[in-house]
Amino acid sequence: MQKKRSPKHLAIIMDGNGRWARQQGMDRVRGHTQGAEVAIATIEACVTREISELTLYALSVENMNRDQREVSFIIKLFVETLLKEKTRLHENGIRVNILGERKAFDSGVLQVINEVEHLTAKNKKLKLNIAFNYSGRWQIKEAFFRAIETHDESTCAIQAYDAFEKSLGKVITSDPDLLIRTGGEMRLSNFMLWHLAYTELFFTEVLWPSFSEETLDHAIQVFKSRDRRFGQIKDDVYIETKKKITAT
Ligand code: IPE
Ligand code: IPE
Ligand code: MG
């Protein structure tokens, strides 16, 4: 029997930070601090597990409407974590790519993003996409605008559509094989709406700050046991069905 493959592209909705902090009797934002440490540990765990692309949902466009104190805390933590970890990420062969609407950030934040992306640009071991001030619909809208910007009335719709599709595939270079969402909710919350079309979904009650290599490995095992058909009929299933039909 053919060995089941590990996911090449893993996407994670890192949810449950606030609830975790509350359970510990702490302020919500402490959950984000712990969550950032778990994110770093998870990135390293992915490097040793044949995963070549990892997309982490760290902040949604909708999250920006939370209490300003929490939003500012998350942005500061994001910048501090990038600065603290950039050398280690680089030495581990990780290429960092920040996804999302950047207009909301001041020049200090943008400078750190550019610095880390530039430093790690040539790394090949793991492509790390961090979705920060991101929304799936925003990404589709951006690709649409990019496509029409470069096409006028004389170019045909097919060419414009190709440009649109290409733009969507430019930053996220492959579709995720597996999506993990922690925190117990079973929804996408505006994450990667285009790219998740055929992704296997894994939901866990574990709150993100308690996520461990054990849960990661469990999710990978579950993924390996799934039968990915992409709308097709697998030969063995087909033969069995055909046999049953002819026998009746
Ligand atoms: C996920 O944790 C992190 C962000 C959305 C920024 P939450 O902050 O949503 O934590 P819960 O879901 O309220 O516990
Ligand atoms: C999704 O979590 C966004 C991130 C984890 C960054 P939310 O906590 O914002 O999702 P909802 O509000 O429960 O859908
Ligand atoms: Mg949440």
Coordinates of C-alpha atoms in Angstrom, one line a residue, residues 2-248:
Q2 CA 1.2 3.5 -0.8
K3 CA 2.5 5.5 2.2
K4 CA 0.2 8.4 3.1
R5 CA 1.9 11.7 2.6
S6 CA 2.4 14.3 5.3
P7 CA 0.9 17.8 4.6
K8 CA 3.3 20.0 2.6
H9 CA 1.4 23.2 3.4
L10 CA -0.1 23.6 6.9
A11 CA -2.4 26.5 7.8
I12 CA -3.3 27.4 11.4
I13 CA -6.1 29.6 12.9
M14 CA -4.4 30.2 16.2
D15 CA -7.6 30.9 18.3
G16 CA -8.3 30.8 22.1
N17 CA -5.6 33.1 23.5
G18 CA -8.1 35.3 25.5
R19 CA -10.0 32.3 27.0
W20 CA -6.7 30.7 28.0
A21 CA -5.6 33.8 29.9
R22 CA -9.0 34.1 31.6
Q23 CA -8.8 30.5 32.7
Q24 CA -5.4 31.3 34.3
G25 CA -7.0 34.4 36.0
M26 CA -4.9 36.7 33.9
D27 CA -5.7 39.6 31.5
R28 CA -6.6 38.5 28.0
V29 CA -3.5 40.0 26.5
R30 CA -1.3 37.6 28.5
G31 CA -2.8 34.9 26.3
H32 CA -1.3 36.6 23.2
T33 CA 2.1 36.7 24.8
Q34 CA 2.0 33.0 25.5
G35 CA 0.4 32.4 22.1
A36 CA 3.4 34.1 20.4
E37 CA 5.8 31.7 22.2
V38 CA 3.7 28.7 21.1
A39 CA 3.7 30.0 17.5
I40 CA 7.6 30.1 17.5
A41 CA 7.8 26.6 18.9
T42 CA 5.3 25.4 16.3
I43 CA 7.3 27.0 13.5
E44 CA 10.3 25.0 14.7
A45 CA 8.3 21.8 15.0
C46 CA 7.2 22.2 11.3
V47 CA 10.8 22.5 10.1
T48 CA 11.4 19.0 11.4
R49 CA 8.2 17.5 10.0
E50 CA 8.6 17.8 6.2
I51 CA 6.3 20.8 6.0
S52 CA 7.5 23.3 3.4
E53 CA 4.9 26.1 3.8
L54 CA 3.2 27.2 7.0
T55 CA 0.5 29.9 7.1
L56 CA -0.4 31.3 10.5
Y57 CA -3.5 33.5 11.2
A58 CA -2.2 36.0 13.7
L59 CA -4.6 39.0 13.3
S60 CA -7.7 39.5 11.2
V61 CA -9.0 42.7 9.7
E62 CA -12.1 42.2 12.0
N63 CA -9.8 41.9 15.1
M64 CA -8.6 45.4 14.4
N65 CA -12.0 46.6 15.7
R66 CA -11.3 45.2 19.2
D67 CA -10.5 47.4 22.1
Q68 CA -7.6 49.6 21.0
R69 CA -5.5 48.6 24.0
E70 CA -5.6 44.9 22.9
V71 CA -5.0 45.8 19.2
S72 CA -1.9 48.0 20.1
F73 CA -0.6 45.2 22.4
I74 CA -0.9 42.6 19.6
I75 CA 0.9 44.9 17.1
K76 CA 3.7 45.6 19.6
L77 CA 4.1 42.0 20.4
F78 CA 4.2 41.1 16.7
V79 CA 7.0 43.6 16.1
E80 CA 8.9 42.6 19.2
T81 CA 8.6 38.9 18.4
L82 CA 9.9 39.4 14.8
L83 CA 12.9 41.4 16.1
K84 CA 13.7 38.9 18.8
E85 CA 13.4 35.8 16.5
K86 CA 14.6 37.1 13.1
T87 CA 18.1 35.7 13.5
R88 CA 17.0 32.3 14.6
L89 CA 14.3 32.1 11.9
H90 CA 17.0 33.1 9.3
E91 CA 19.5 30.5 10.6
N92 CA 16.8 27.8 10.5
G93 CA 16.3 28.5 6.7
I94 CA 12.9 30.1 7.1
R95 CA 11.6 32.6 4.6
V96 CA 9.2 35.0 6.3
N97 CA 6.3 36.5 4.3
I98 CA 3.8 38.8 5.9
L99 CA 0.3 38.8 4.4
G100 CA -2.4 41.4 4.9
E101 CA -3.3 45.0 4.5
R102 CA -0.3 47.1 5.5
K103 CA -1.8 50.6 5.2
A104 CA -3.0 50.4 8.9
F105 CA 0.6 50.2 10.2
D106 CA 3.0 53.0 11.0
S107 CA 6.5 53.3 9.5
G108 CA 8.2 51.6 12.4
V109 CA 6.1 48.5 12.0
L110 CA 6.6 48.5 8.2
Q111 CA 10.3 48.9 8.6
V112 CA 10.5 45.7 10.8
I113 CA 8.3 43.8 8.3
N114 CA 10.5 44.8 5.4
E115 CA 13.7 44.0 7.3
V116 CA 12.7 40.5 8.2
E117 CA 11.3 39.7 4.8
H118 CA 14.4 41.0 3.1
L119 CA 16.8 39.2 5.5
T120 CA 15.1 35.8 4.9
A121 CA 14.1 36.2 1.3
K122 CA 16.4 33.6 -0.1
N123 CA 15.7 30.9 2.5
K124 CA 14.3 27.6 1.2
K125 CA 13.7 25.3 4.1
L126 CA 10.2 26.6 5.2
K127 CA 8.1 29.3 3.8
L128 CA 6.3 31.0 6.7
N129 CA 3.3 33.2 5.9
I130 CA 2.0 35.3 8.8
A131 CA -1.5 36.7 8.1
F132 CA -1.6 39.9 10.0
N133 CA -4.4 42.4 9.5
Y134 CA -5.6 39.8 7.0
S135 CA -8.9 38.8 5.5
G136 CA -9.7 36.3 2.8
R137 CA -12.1 38.6 1.1
W138 CA -9.6 41.5 1.2
Q139 CA -7.1 39.2 -0.5
I140 CA -9.5 38.4 -3.3
K141 CA -10.4 42.1 -3.7
E142 CA -6.7 43.0 -3.9
A143 CA -6.1 40.4 -6.6
F144 CA -9.1 41.7 -8.5
F145 CA -7.8 45.3 -8.4
R146 CA -4.3 44.2 -9.4
A147 CA -5.8 42.3 -12.4
I148 CA -7.9 45.2 -13.7
E149 CA -5.1 47.7 -13.1
T150 CA -3.0 46.0 -15.7
H151 CA -5.8 45.4 -18.2
D152 CA -7.8 47.8 -20.2
E153 CA -10.9 47.3 -22.4
S154 CA -8.7 45.9 -25.3
T155 CA -7.6 42.9 -23.2
C156 CA -9.9 40.0 -23.0
A157 CA -11.6 38.8 -19.9
I158 CA -9.6 35.5 -20.0
Q159 CA -6.4 37.4 -19.7
A160 CA -7.7 39.5 -16.9
Y161 CA -8.9 36.4 -15.1
D162 CA -5.5 34.8 -15.5
A163 CA -3.8 37.8 -14.0
F164 CA -6.3 37.7 -11.1
E165 CA -5.6 34.0 -10.4
K166 CA -1.8 34.6 -10.7
S167 CA -2.0 37.4 -8.2
L168 CA -3.8 35.1 -5.7
G169 CA -1.1 32.5 -6.1
K170 CA 1.8 35.0 -5.9
V171 CA 2.0 35.5 -2.1
I172 CA 0.6 32.1 -1.1
T173 CA 2.4 29.8 -3.4
S174 CA 0.4 26.6 -2.7
D175 CA -3.0 25.7 -1.4
P176 CA -2.9 24.4 2.2
D177 CA -3.2 20.6 2.5
L178 CA -4.3 20.8 6.1
L179 CA -6.0 23.5 8.2
I180 CA -5.9 23.3 12.0
R181 CA -8.1 25.6 14.0
T182 CA -7.7 25.6 17.8
G183 CA -10.1 27.1 20.3
G184 CA -13.2 24.9 19.5
E185 CA -14.9 27.1 16.9
M186 CA -15.8 25.4 13.6
R187 CA -15.5 28.3 11.2
L188 CA -13.0 30.0 8.9
S189 CA -13.4 33.6 10.2
N190 CA -12.4 35.0 6.8
F191 CA -9.2 33.1 6.4
M192 CA -7.8 32.1 3.0
L193 CA -11.2 31.8 1.4
W194 CA -9.8 31.1 -2.1
H195 CA -6.9 28.7 -1.1
L196 CA -8.9 26.5 1.3
A197 CA -11.1 25.0 -1.5
Y198 CA -9.9 21.4 -1.0
T199 CA -8.0 21.7 2.3
E200 CA -8.6 19.0 4.9
L201 CA -10.0 20.6 8.1
F202 CA -9.0 19.7 11.7
F203 CA -10.7 21.4 14.6
T204 CA -9.6 21.0 18.2
E205 CA -10.9 22.3 21.5
V206 CA -7.3 22.9 22.6
L207 CA -6.7 26.7 23.2
W208 CA -3.8 28.0 21.2
P209 CA -1.5 28.8 24.2
S210 CA -1.8 25.1 25.1
F211 CA -1.1 23.8 21.6
S212 CA 1.8 21.3 21.6
E213 CA 3.8 19.0 19.3
E214 CA 1.5 16.2 20.5
T215 CA -1.6 18.0 19.1
L216 CA 0.3 18.8 15.9
D217 CA 1.3 15.2 15.4
H218 CA -2.2 14.0 16.1
A219 CA -3.6 16.4 13.4
I220 CA -1.0 15.1 11.0
Q221 CA -2.0 11.5 11.7
V222 CA -5.6 12.3 11.2
F223 CA -4.7 14.0 7.9
K224 CA -2.8 10.9 6.8
S225 CA -5.9 8.8 7.4
R226 CA -8.1 11.0 5.3
D227 CA -9.0 10.0 1.7
R228 CA -8.5 13.1 -0.5
R229 CA -10.5 12.6 -3.7
F230 CA -10.8 16.1 -5.1
G231 CA -14.1 15.3 -6.6
Q232 CA -12.9 12.1 -8.3
I233 CA -13.7 8.5 -7.7
K234 CA -10.8 6.5 -6.5
D235 CA -10.2 3.3 -8.6
D236 CA -10.7 0.8 -5.7
V237 CA -13.9 2.6 -4.5
Y238 CA -15.1 2.6 -8.2
I239 CA -14.3 -1.1 -8.7
E240 CA -16.1 -2.1 -5.5
T241 CA -19.2 0.0 -6.4
K242 CA -19.2 -1.4 -10.0
K243 CA -19.0 -5.0 -8.6
K244 CA -22.0 -4.3 -6.4
I245 CA -24.0 -2.8 -9.2
T246 CA -23.3 -5.7 -11.6
A247 CA -24.1 -8.3 -8.8
T248 CA -27.6 -6.9 -8.4

